[in-house]
Amino acid sequence: MKKAMAVAAFAALSAASGMAHAATGYQGWWWDASKNGMGLNIAQQGDTMAVAWYHFDPDHSSSYVLLAGKLEGGVLAGELQTASGPPPGPGYDPAAVGRGVAGAGKIRFTSDSTAVFEYTLNGQGGSLNLGRFALPDPRKASLWSYSMTGTGCARGTGSGIAGVQKISSQYYDIFIHGYGGYPYCEYSMVSDRPGSTATYQCVLDQAGHRSWGTTQAHLLKLENRSFTFQYIEQTSFSATQPTTPYCPGDKTWTITGTTFVEDETFLSGWWWDPSQSGMGVNIEEKNGTIALAWYHFDENGTPAYALLAGAQGESSISGSLQGASGPPPGPGYKPSGVSTRNTGTGTLALSADPATLKFSMTFDYALKGRTGSLNLVPFILQELPPPTAGFWNYATNYLRYSSGTQLNRAFGAVALEKTAESSYRLTTHSSNGVESCVYNLDVEQGGGGFFGTGRVACRDANGSPVEGVVFVDRLQTEHGILVFNYVTSYQTKYARHPGDSVGSSGEMGTLTGTR
């Protein structure tokens, strides 16, 4: 599959309902690497699935069909649905969208990353041997669970959470957070070249005692789903005992970890504008890369799609919309016949307003001389079950102050408790080893999860209390993933002058966690 084609995915036009959980999450993009140019996108909520299969019609124009229903025994089967409707732009009328049946399909999942798709489409039968399609992995930032062994004065073992952020073509920042919240260490400008030196500082305890010094990296390796960091740390000073370094001399550590969060934030999934039904947007986000597929109708009323992919900015992605053409599926399909072309431009923008405590996401487009905008909300396949209480590891992706300043990615531990029928308490312990926040929330169901309002109380890295109100745009736990989208408006008070407020400000972000 050509790279531009491999990122395509589409929102379903119809879906079944249900409440049962599926043991495995299959949501994402799938393809048969031997038949690139075609592929499937799967949305899953509980045991309800909606699948978009993108391919090409006999006239070589781009097209898609939809399959929706319940997953039973690892199998999803049903009619392949097609649609027709008006092109996007001024005067778009959802009432003009029509439905039809183009064939039948069955997906049999053989593992969490392999499946077989058998189809009959427009009288032509065939099959695809599917695997998950992976977006490019720039390692802009990744979160890992790790085990760690040390020698010298650092002898022993430990485990926790590590964050890796690529800050240039060769250099990384590495954040190490022990379970229980302490210690927390940051290693800045670590080269991937053996023998390189870097600086570090650690928070040793909740009182904020610190040590810092230099480190020499022997091995930094990021490949597949594994992370290895071997280094010697030379402590030069400790705030615990100013005249005596903490753990004086060299201490040698080896850290080996595996990924458990791959930037699957609340952007990933199927979105639509209910006022312009029949069109929609599918988004996939991993490791700082966003791929978007917009499904719509072309000038003659048949299904079409356009693709947009690139690196995520602070809160948006813009670029050329790519169209495609190629041979229809079936015997004799030749990937070499697939071609792409520019058909317009698109911008996906995410924003949050601390004044109104609301998130919003828009997709603005210019396509073949027509312009317009979609105000996007999640596409719901079924009523989601209430969030599951428990403990999670988390990372924050989209996080910034109301002034627009982008905040560093944070990670740590979080506890989610159910305090009443529709009330929850969410407690975060941040990666800086000091800050923690407690969110007391009253929520109700809708909008892709549970949403509502509440109060937030934090203590920042300086020990100053932070209090305010919070709006929850989504609180959801499913398939071992916790998603918490929020906007806060708060006041910070100096710890030494508890009665003096330093003014109001706001923050907005998304917290994504895994068990």
Short mmCIF file of C-alpha atoms in Angstrom, two decimals:
data_model
loop_
_atom_site.label_atom_id
_atom_site.label_comp_id
_atom_site.label_asym_id
_atom_site.label_seq_id
_atom_site.Cartn_x
_atom_site.Cartn_y
_atom_site.Cartn_z
CA MET A 1 0.00 0.00 0.00
CA LYS A 2 1.32 3.43 -0.81
CA LYS A 3 1.84 5.39 2.42
CA ALA A 4 -0.85 7.94 1.59
CA MET A 5 -3.33 5.16 0.98
CA ALA A 6 -2.38 3.19 4.05
CA VAL A 7 -3.67 5.83 6.43
CA ALA A 8 -7.25 5.90 5.14
CA ALA A 9 -10.19 5.13 7.44
CA PHE A 10 -13.88 6.00 7.52
CA ALA A 11 -16.68 6.52 10.00
CA ALA A 12 -19.62 4.14 9.89
CA LEU A 13 -23.02 5.31 8.69
CA SER A 14 -24.87 2.72 10.76
CA ALA A 15 -24.15 0.63 13.85
CA ALA A 16 -25.71 -1.96 16.11
CA SER A 17 -26.17 -1.49 19.85
CA GLY A 18 -25.23 -3.51 22.90
CA MET A 19 -23.59 -3.39 26.30
CA ALA A 20 -21.31 -6.45 26.57
CA HIS A 21 -17.53 -6.07 26.62
CA ALA A 22 -15.19 -7.66 24.12
CA ALA A 23 -12.08 -9.11 25.68
CA THR A 24 -9.77 -7.63 23.03
CA GLY A 25 -9.75 -4.20 21.39
CA TYR A 26 -9.40 -4.36 17.62
CA GLN A 27 -9.92 -0.66 16.87
CA GLY A 28 -7.51 0.81 14.35
CA TRP A 29 -6.27 0.43 10.81
CA TRP A 30 -5.73 -2.94 9.14
CA TRP A 31 -4.38 -3.95 5.74
CA ASP A 32 -3.09 -6.81 3.60
CA ALA A 33 0.50 -5.80 2.83
CA SER A 34 0.46 -7.90 -0.35
CA LYS A 35 -2.54 -5.92 -1.65
CA ASN A 36 -1.60 -2.40 -0.69
CA GLY A 37 -3.91 0.36 -1.81
CA MET A 38 -6.88 -1.31 -0.05
CA GLY A 39 -7.48 -1.45 3.68
CA LEU A 40 -9.98 -1.50 6.53
CA ASN A 41 -10.61 0.76 9.49
CA ILE A 42 -12.30 -0.70 12.54
CA ALA A 43 -14.14 1.17 15.28
CA GLN A 44 -15.08 -0.80 18.38
CA GLN A 45 -17.06 0.02 21.49
CA GLY A 46 -17.75 -2.98 23.70
CA ASP A 47 -18.70 -5.86 21.39
CA THR A 48 -20.14 -3.51 18.76
CA MET A 49 -18.04 -2.91 15.65
CA ALA A 50 -18.22 -0.72 12.59
CA VAL A 51 -15.81 -1.34 9.72
CA ALA A 52 -15.02 0.79 6.68
CA TRP A 53 -13.35 -0.98 3.78
CA TYR A 54 -11.73 1.46 1.39
CA HIS A 55 -11.02 0.27 -2.12
CA PHE A 56 -11.69 1.27 -5.75
CA ASP A 57 -14.72 0.89 -7.99
CA PRO A 58 -14.58 -0.74 -11.46
CA ASP A 59 -14.03 2.74 -12.98
CA HIS A 60 -10.92 3.04 -10.71
CA SER A 61 -12.42 5.83 -8.59
CA SER A 62 -11.98 5.72 -4.81
CA SER A 63 -14.84 4.22 -2.83
CA TYR A 64 -15.77 2.56 0.45
CA VAL A 65 -18.34 0.17 1.91
CA LEU A 66 -19.38 -0.36 5.53
CA LEU A 67 -19.87 -3.41 7.74
CA ALA A 68 -21.41 -3.08 11.21
CA GLY A 69 -22.71 -5.40 13.92
CA LYS A 70 -21.81 -7.52 16.96
CA LEU A 71 -18.54 -9.38 17.37
CA GLU A 72 -19.41 -12.98 18.23
CA GLY A 73 -16.78 -15.62 18.82
CA GLY A 74 -14.12 -13.46 17.22
CA VAL A 75 -16.18 -13.08 14.03
CA LEU A 76 -18.03 -10.08 12.55
CA ALA A 77 -20.28 -10.81 9.58
CA GLY A 78 -23.01 -8.98 7.69
CA GLU A 79 -23.99 -6.89 4.68
CA LEU A 80 -21.55 -4.54 3.00
CA GLN A 81 -23.41 -1.23 2.84
CA THR A 82 -22.83 1.50 0.29
CA ALA A 83 -24.17 5.05 0.11
CA SER A 84 -24.83 7.95 -2.23
CA GLY A 85 -25.26 11.65 -1.56
CA PRO A 86 -24.45 15.25 -2.45
CA PRO A 87 -20.89 16.63 -2.53
CA PRO A 88 -19.72 18.67 0.49
CA GLY A 89 -19.94 22.44 0.62
CA PRO A 90 -22.66 25.09 0.86
CA GLY A 91 -26.13 23.63 0.53
CA TYR A 92 -25.14 20.12 1.61
CA ASP A 93 -28.41 18.30 2.44
CA PRO A 94 -28.20 15.18 4.70
CA ALA A 95 -31.71 14.20 3.62
CA ALA A 96 -30.32 13.46 0.15
CA VAL A 97 -28.04 10.70 1.45
CA GLY A 98 -29.19 7.22 0.37
CA ARG A 99 -28.18 3.69 1.42
CA GLY A 100 -27.77 0.43 -0.43
CA VAL A 101 -26.28 -3.07 -0.21
CA ALA A 102 -23.20 -3.91 -2.30
CA GLY A 103 -22.39 -7.41 -1.01
CA ALA A 104 -21.43 -9.31 2.14
CA GLY A 105 -18.35 -9.56 4.32
CA LYS A 106 -16.93 -11.56 7.23
CA ILE A 107 -13.91 -10.75 9.41
CA ARG A 108 -12.43 -13.56 11.50
CA PHE A 109 -9.86 -12.40 14.07
CA THR A 110 -7.13 -14.99 14.55
CA SER A 111 -5.17 -12.93 17.12
CA ASP A 112 -5.13 -9.36 18.44
CA SER A 113 -3.07 -8.36 15.38
CA THR A 114 -4.14 -10.75 12.58
CA ALA A 115 -7.45 -11.43 10.82
CA VAL A 116 -8.95 -12.79 7.61
CA PHE A 117 -11.52 -10.72 5.67
CA GLU A 118 -13.67 -12.58 3.15
CA TYR A 119 -15.98 -10.63 0.88
CA THR A 120 -18.36 -10.65 -2.02
CA LEU A 121 -18.58 -7.20 -3.62
CA ASN A 122 -20.53 -6.32 -6.75
CA GLY A 123 -20.57 -10.01 -7.65
CA GLN A 124 -16.81 -10.45 -7.20
CA GLY A 125 -15.42 -12.60 -4.35
CA GLY A 126 -12.03 -12.49 -2.62
CA SER A 127 -10.18 -12.31 0.69
CA LEU A 128 -7.57 -10.21 2.50
CA ASN A 129 -5.07 -11.54 5.07
CA LEU A 130 -5.06 -8.63 7.50
CA GLY A 131 -2.53 -7.27 9.96
CA ARG A 132 -2.47 -4.01 11.87
CA PHE A 133 -1.10 -1.04 9.98
CA ALA A 134 1.42 1.01 11.99
CA LEU A 135 1.86 4.74 11.51
CA PRO A 136 5.40 6.09 11.13
CA ASP A 137 7.04 6.16 14.55
CA PRO A 138 9.14 9.31 14.99
CA ARG A 139 9.48 8.63 18.72
CA LYS A 140 8.57 12.22 19.48
CA ALA A 141 7.50 10.88 22.85
CA SER A 142 6.77 7.45 24.23
CA LEU A 143 5.73 6.04 27.57
CA TRP A 144 7.17 2.80 28.93
CA SER A 145 6.84 0.51 31.90
CA TYR A 146 10.27 -0.57 33.05
CA SER A 147 12.34 -2.73 35.32
CA MET A 148 15.67 -1.41 36.56
CA THR A 149 18.77 -2.88 38.16
CA GLY A 150 21.64 -0.95 39.68
CA THR A 151 25.17 -1.50 40.97
CA GLY A 152 27.47 0.37 43.32
CA CYS A 153 25.69 2.60 45.81
CA ALA A 154 22.62 2.30 43.57
CA ARG A 155 22.54 -1.48 43.80
CA GLY A 156 19.17 -3.15 43.86
CA THR A 157 16.18 -3.31 41.57
CA GLY A 158 13.15 -1.18 40.90
CA SER A 159 10.26 -0.66 38.52
CA GLY A 160 8.04 2.17 37.39
CA ILE A 161 7.26 4.41 34.43
CA ALA A 162 9.72 5.99 32.00
CA GLY A 163 9.05 8.64 29.39
CA VAL A 164 11.27 9.17 26.35
CA GLN A 165 11.02 12.39 24.34
CA LYS A 166 13.01 13.00 21.16
CA ILE A 167 14.13 16.62 21.09
CA SER A 168 16.39 16.56 18.00
CA SER A 169 17.63 14.12 15.38
CA GLN A 170 20.10 12.61 17.85
CA TYR A 171 19.18 13.72 21.38
CA TYR A 172 16.52 12.66 23.87
CA ASP A 173 15.16 13.58 27.27
CA ILE A 174 14.41 10.61 29.52
CA PHE A 175 12.10 10.78 32.54
CA ILE A 176 12.11 8.05 35.17
CA HIS A 177 9.31 7.80 37.69
CA GLY A 178 9.30 5.10 40.38
CA TYR A 179 6.07 3.45 41.46
CA GLY A 180 4.75 5.21 44.52
CA GLY A 181 5.77 8.55 43.05
CA TYR A 182 9.41 8.82 44.16
CA PRO A 183 12.07 9.28 43.09
CA TYR A 184 11.57 11.15 39.84
CA CYS A 185 14.60 11.80 37.62
CA GLU A 186 15.11 13.68 34.38
CA TYR A 187 18.08 13.03 32.09
CA SER A 188 18.43 15.87 29.58
CA MET A 189 20.09 15.74 26.16
CA VAL A 190 21.00 12.06 26.17
CA SER A 191 22.64 11.15 22.86
CA ASP A 192 22.00 7.84 21.16
CA ARG A 193 25.76 7.54 20.68
CA PRO A 194 27.64 5.35 23.21
CA GLY A 195 29.78 7.23 25.72
CA SER A 196 27.85 10.49 25.44
CA THR A 197 27.39 12.67 28.52
CA ALA A 198 24.29 14.48 29.76
CA THR A 199 22.94 16.20 32.86
CA TYR A 200 20.37 14.86 35.28
CA GLN A 201 18.42 15.86 38.34
CA CYS A 202 16.25 13.78 40.65
CA VAL A 203 13.49 14.52 43.14
CA LEU A 204 14.26 12.17 46.00
CA ASP A 205 11.20 12.54 48.21
CA GLN A 206 7.90 14.35 48.68
CA ALA A 207 9.64 17.18 50.52
CA GLY A 208 11.35 18.10 47.28
CA HIS A 209 14.90 17.08 48.22
CA ARG A 210 16.95 16.77 45.08
CA SER A 211 20.23 15.52 43.70
CA TRP A 212 21.83 16.33 40.39
CA GLY A 213 24.95 15.74 38.36
CA THR A 214 26.12 14.20 35.11
CA THR A 215 25.54 10.86 33.46
CA GLN A 216 27.33 8.86 30.78
CA ALA A 217 25.16 6.84 28.42
CA HIS A 218 26.51 3.46 27.36
CA LEU A 219 23.45 2.33 25.43
CA LEU A 220 20.18 3.97 24.40
CA LYS A 221 18.10 1.75 22.14
CA LEU A 222 14.51 2.24 20.98
CA GLU A 223 13.28 -0.46 18.65
CA ASN A 224 9.98 -2.21 18.06
CA ARG A 225 8.27 -2.16 21.46
CA SER A 226 11.37 -2.29 23.66
CA PHE A 227 13.47 0.39 25.35
CA THR A 228 16.93 -0.09 26.89
CA PHE A 229 18.97 2.60 28.66
CA GLN A 230 22.33 1.80 30.28
CA TYR A 231 24.18 4.61 32.01
CA ILE A 232 26.55 5.62 34.80
CA GLU A 233 25.38 8.45 37.02
CA GLN A 234 27.86 10.71 38.84
CA THR A 235 26.11 12.59 41.64
CA SER A 236 27.60 16.00 42.34
CA PHE A 237 25.20 17.52 44.87
CA SER A 238 22.21 16.72 47.02
CA ALA A 239 19.75 19.16 48.56
CA THR A 240 19.05 16.58 51.25
CA GLN A 241 22.48 17.05 52.81
CA PRO A 242 24.08 20.07 51.13
CA THR A 243 27.62 19.17 52.22
CA THR A 244 27.36 15.47 51.41
CA PRO A 245 26.36 14.19 47.97
CA TYR A 246 23.54 11.67 47.95
CA CYS A 247 24.94 8.28 46.94
CA PRO A 248 28.44 9.70 46.26
CA GLY A 249 30.45 8.41 43.35
CA ASP A 250 29.33 6.43 40.36
CA LYS A 251 26.10 4.49 40.31
CA THR A 252 25.31 2.30 37.36
CA TRP A 253 21.78 1.55 36.13
CA THR A 254 20.32 -0.59 33.39
CA ILE A 255 16.69 0.08 32.44
CA THR A 256 14.67 -2.17 30.17
CA GLY A 257 11.07 -1.34 29.35
CA THR A 258 8.14 -2.02 27.07
CA THR A 259 5.57 0.42 25.73
CA PHE A 260 2.13 0.49 27.29
CA VAL A 261 0.82 3.79 25.93
CA GLU A 262 1.45 4.75 22.31
CA ASP A 263 -0.15 8.18 22.18
CA GLU A 264 -3.64 6.77 21.61
CA THR A 265 -5.42 9.88 22.82
CA PHE A 266 -9.02 10.87 22.50
CA LEU A 267 -8.33 12.18 18.98
CA SER A 268 -8.13 8.60 17.67
CA GLY A 269 -11.51 7.34 16.54
CA TRP A 270 -14.51 8.18 14.37
CA TRP A 271 -15.95 11.70 14.39
CA TRP A 272 -18.84 13.42 12.65
CA ASP A 273 -20.92 16.59 12.48
CA PRO A 274 -24.52 15.48 13.30
CA SER A 275 -25.88 18.45 11.34
CA GLN A 276 -24.07 17.14 8.23
CA SER A 277 -24.65 13.41 8.57
CA GLY A 278 -23.42 11.24 5.74
CA MET A 279 -19.95 12.79 5.98
CA GLY A 280 -17.41 12.20 8.70
CA VAL A 281 -13.77 12.04 9.71
CA ASN A 282 -11.65 9.20 10.99
CA ILE A 283 -8.54 10.12 12.98
CA GLU A 284 -5.61 8.04 14.13
CA GLU A 285 -2.89 9.54 16.32
CA LYS A 286 0.30 7.83 17.50
CA ASN A 287 3.67 9.12 18.59
CA GLY A 288 3.09 12.68 17.40
CA THR A 289 1.74 11.67 13.96
CA ILE A 290 -1.88 12.24 12.94
CA ALA A 291 -3.54 10.54 9.97
CA LEU A 292 -7.03 11.64 8.94
CA ALA A 293 -9.49 10.28 6.40
CA TRP A 294 -12.54 12.30 5.43
CA TYR A 295 -15.36 10.33 3.83
CA HIS A 296 -17.86 12.20 1.66
CA PHE A 297 -19.44 12.04 -1.82
CA ASP A 298 -18.06 13.20 -5.15
CA GLU A 299 -19.72 15.30 -7.83
CA ASN A 300 -21.73 12.40 -9.26
CA GLY A 301 -23.01 11.34 -5.82
CA THR A 302 -20.85 8.24 -5.29
CA PRO A 303 -18.71 7.52 -2.20
CA ALA A 304 -15.26 9.11 -2.09
CA TYR A 305 -12.59 9.91 0.46
CA ALA A 306 -9.64 12.24 1.00
CA LEU A 307 -6.58 11.76 3.20
CA LEU A 308 -4.52 14.10 5.37
CA ALA A 309 -1.46 13.05 7.35
CA GLY A 310 1.47 14.70 9.10
CA ALA A 311 3.08 15.68 12.38
CA GLN A 312 0.81 17.13 15.04
CA GLY A 313 1.29 20.77 16.02
CA GLU A 314 0.29 22.09 19.40
CA SER A 315 -3.37 21.63 18.61
CA SER A 316 -3.86 21.23 14.87
CA ILE A 317 -2.74 19.64 11.63
CA SER A 318 -2.98 21.21 8.18
CA GLY A 319 -1.96 20.09 4.74
CA SER A 320 -2.98 18.82 1.32
CA LEU A 321 -5.96 16.51 0.94
CA GLN A 322 -4.97 13.44 -1.08
CA GLY A 323 -7.34 11.59 -3.39
CA ALA A 324 -6.61 8.23 -5.01
CA SER A 325 -7.52 5.91 -7.86
CA GLY A 326 -6.75 2.26 -8.54
CA PRO A 327 -8.01 -1.14 -9.70
CA PRO A 328 -11.07 -2.82 -8.14
CA PRO A 329 -10.56 -5.68 -5.66
CA GLY A 330 -10.56 -9.30 -6.73
CA PRO A 331 -8.37 -11.64 -8.81
CA GLY A 332 -5.67 -9.78 -10.72
CA TYR A 333 -5.56 -6.81 -8.33
CA LYS A 334 -2.29 -4.93 -8.95
CA PRO A 335 -1.03 -2.49 -6.27
CA SER A 336 1.13 -0.84 -8.93
CA GLY A 337 -2.07 0.57 -10.44
CA VAL A 338 -2.76 2.79 -7.41
CA SER A 339 -2.04 6.51 -7.77
CA THR A 340 -2.65 9.60 -5.61
CA ARG A 341 -3.26 13.29 -6.34
CA ASN A 342 -3.92 16.55 -4.50
CA THR A 343 -7.63 17.38 -4.31
CA GLY A 344 -7.60 20.31 -1.87
CA THR A 345 -6.51 21.36 1.62
CA GLY A 346 -7.72 20.59 5.13
CA THR A 347 -7.15 21.74 8.70
CA LEU A 348 -8.08 19.83 11.85
CA ALA A 349 -8.03 22.11 14.90
CA LEU A 350 -8.60 21.29 18.57
CA SER A 351 -9.26 23.99 21.13
CA ALA A 352 -10.54 24.37 24.66
CA ASP A 353 -11.84 27.48 26.39
CA PRO A 354 -11.29 27.76 30.17
CA ALA A 355 -13.89 30.56 30.26
CA THR A 356 -16.67 28.24 29.06
CA LEU A 357 -14.91 25.01 30.11
CA LYS A 358 -15.58 23.41 26.71
CA PHE A 359 -13.58 21.44 24.16
CA SER A 360 -14.21 21.84 20.44
CA MET A 361 -12.78 20.28 17.29
CA THR A 362 -13.31 21.51 13.75
CA PHE A 363 -12.33 20.32 10.29
CA ASP A 364 -12.09 23.07 7.68
CA TYR A 365 -11.67 22.09 4.05
CA ALA A 366 -11.30 23.36 0.51
CA LEU A 367 -12.11 20.59 -1.97
CA LYS A 368 -12.32 21.04 -5.72
CA GLY A 369 -13.46 24.65 -5.41
CA ARG A 370 -15.86 24.04 -2.52
CA THR A 371 -15.17 25.16 1.04
CA GLY A 372 -16.81 24.30 4.32
CA SER A 373 -16.38 23.21 7.91
CA LEU A 374 -17.42 20.32 10.15
CA ASN A 375 -17.94 20.76 13.89
CA LEU A 376 -16.86 17.34 15.10
CA VAL A 377 -18.05 15.17 17.98
CA PRO A 378 -17.33 11.45 18.60
CA PHE A 379 -19.44 8.96 16.64
CA ILE A 380 -21.17 6.64 19.12
CA LEU A 381 -21.71 2.98 18.30
CA GLN A 382 -23.34 1.99 21.57
CA GLU A 383 -23.98 3.17 25.12
CA LEU A 384 -20.71 2.77 26.96
CA PRO A 385 -20.50 1.09 30.37
CA PRO A 386 -19.63 3.23 33.40
CA PRO A 387 -15.91 3.84 33.98
CA THR A 388 -14.04 1.09 35.80
CA ALA A 389 -12.48 2.07 39.11
CA GLY A 390 -8.88 1.14 39.74
CA PHE A 391 -5.27 2.23 39.36
CA TRP A 392 -3.71 3.24 36.05
CA ASN A 393 -0.45 4.52 34.60
CA TYR A 394 -1.04 7.64 32.54
CA ALA A 395 0.41 10.09 30.05
CA THR A 396 -0.83 13.51 28.96
CA ASN A 397 -0.66 14.52 25.32
CA TYR A 398 -2.63 17.66 24.56
CA LEU A 399 -1.83 19.91 27.51
CA ARG A 400 -1.51 23.69 27.59
CA TYR A 401 -2.34 26.79 29.61
CA SER A 402 -5.15 29.10 28.56
CA SER A 403 -2.50 31.58 27.39
CA GLY A 404 -1.63 29.07 24.66
CA THR A 405 1.67 27.98 26.20
CA GLN A 406 2.31 24.32 25.50
CA LEU A 407 3.17 22.30 28.61
CA ASN A 408 5.61 19.44 28.75
CA ARG A 409 4.19 15.97 28.47
CA ALA A 410 3.55 14.54 31.92
CA PHE A 411 3.11 10.99 33.12
CA GLY A 412 2.60 9.16 36.38
CA ALA A 413 0.00 7.17 38.29
CA VAL A 414 -3.73 7.79 38.68
CA ALA A 415 -6.48 6.33 40.85
CA LEU A 416 -10.14 6.36 39.76
CA GLU A 417 -12.81 5.81 42.42
CA LYS A 418 -16.60 5.69 42.10
CA THR A 419 -17.98 7.73 45.02
CA ALA A 420 -21.71 7.68 44.12
CA GLU A 421 -24.03 6.54 41.33
CA SER A 422 -22.80 9.25 38.94
CA SER A 423 -19.84 10.67 40.84
CA TYR A 424 -16.14 9.86 40.64
CA ARG A 425 -12.91 10.90 42.27
CA LEU A 426 -9.81 10.92 40.12
CA THR A 427 -6.44 11.40 41.84
CA THR A 428 -3.27 11.96 39.81
CA HIS A 429 0.33 11.72 40.96
CA SER A 430 2.43 13.59 38.43
CA SER A 431 5.83 12.79 37.00
CA ASN A 432 7.55 15.67 38.78
CA GLY A 433 7.31 13.71 42.02
CA VAL A 434 5.63 16.52 43.97
CA GLU A 435 2.50 17.76 42.22
CA SER A 436 -0.76 15.87 42.71
CA CYS A 437 -4.36 16.72 41.91
CA VAL A 438 -7.73 15.44 43.12
CA TYR A 439 -10.78 15.83 40.83
CA ASN A 440 -14.21 15.34 42.43
CA LEU A 441 -16.60 14.91 39.51
CA ASP A 442 -20.34 14.68 38.90
CA VAL A 443 -20.82 13.08 35.49
CA GLU A 444 -23.49 11.83 33.10
CA GLN A 445 -23.32 9.74 29.95
CA GLY A 446 -22.98 11.09 26.43
CA GLY A 447 -20.55 12.51 23.90
CA GLY A 448 -18.38 9.41 23.59
CA GLY A 449 -18.12 8.73 27.32
CA PHE A 450 -19.17 10.30 30.60
CA PHE A 451 -18.97 14.09 30.96
CA GLY A 452 -19.74 16.67 33.62
CA THR A 453 -18.27 19.19 36.03
CA GLY A 454 -16.51 19.20 39.37
CA ARG A 455 -13.85 20.69 41.61
CA VAL A 456 -10.11 20.25 41.37
CA ALA A 457 -7.54 20.72 44.14
CA CYS A 458 -3.79 20.46 43.46
CA ARG A 459 -0.47 21.22 45.05
CA ASP A 460 2.15 22.30 42.53
CA ALA A 461 5.89 21.64 42.45
CA ASN A 462 6.49 24.68 44.69
CA GLY A 463 4.03 23.43 47.29
CA SER A 464 1.47 26.12 46.43
CA PRO A 465 -2.21 25.12 46.59
CA VAL A 466 -4.20 25.25 43.35
CA GLU A 467 -8.00 25.12 43.44
CA GLY A 468 -10.67 25.56 40.83
CA VAL A 469 -13.43 24.09 38.73
CA VAL A 470 -13.11 21.46 36.02
CA PHE A 471 -15.22 20.46 33.02
CA VAL A 472 -14.97 16.82 31.92
CA ASP A 473 -15.46 16.36 28.19
CA ARG A 474 -14.91 12.60 28.40
CA LEU A 475 -14.25 10.08 31.15
CA GLN A 476 -14.03 6.58 29.72
CA THR A 477 -12.44 3.23 30.50
CA GLU A 478 -12.55 0.44 27.94
CA HIS A 479 -10.20 -2.31 26.69
CA GLY A 480 -7.73 -1.49 29.47
CA ILE A 481 -7.47 2.21 28.51
CA LEU A 482 -8.50 5.24 30.58
CA VAL A 483 -9.28 8.52 28.77
CA PHE A 484 -9.86 11.75 30.72
CA ASN A 485 -10.37 14.98 28.73
CA TYR A 486 -10.67 18.09 30.84
CA VAL A 487 -10.61 21.88 30.97
CA THR A 488 -9.86 23.64 34.24
CA SER A 489 -10.15 27.19 35.50
CA TYR A 490 -8.29 27.69 38.76
CA GLN A 491 -6.57 30.03 41.19
CA THR A 492 -3.07 29.54 42.59
CA LYS A 493 -2.06 30.80 46.03
CA TYR A 494 1.45 31.26 47.35
CA ALA A 495 2.28 28.63 49.95
CA ARG A 496 3.92 31.24 52.18
CA HIS A 497 0.95 33.62 51.84
CA PRO A 498 -2.10 31.33 51.78
CA GLY A 499 -4.50 34.26 51.74
CA ASP A 500 -3.01 35.91 48.67
CA SER A 501 -4.33 34.75 45.32
CA VAL A 502 -2.03 35.21 42.35
CA GLY A 503 -4.91 35.34 39.91
CA SER A 504 -6.92 32.97 37.78
CA SER A 505 -5.67 30.90 34.89
CA GLY A 506 -6.70 27.81 33.00
CA GLU A 507 -5.40 24.52 31.70
CA MET A 508 -6.72 22.01 29.22
CA GLY A 509 -5.53 18.53 28.47
CA THR A 510 -6.16 14.86 27.94
CA LEU A 511 -4.91 12.08 30.19
CA THR A 512 -4.56 8.63 28.64
CA GLY A 513 -3.86 5.70 30.95
CA THR A 514 -3.36 1.96 30.84
CA ARG A 515 -3.31 -0.66 33.56
#
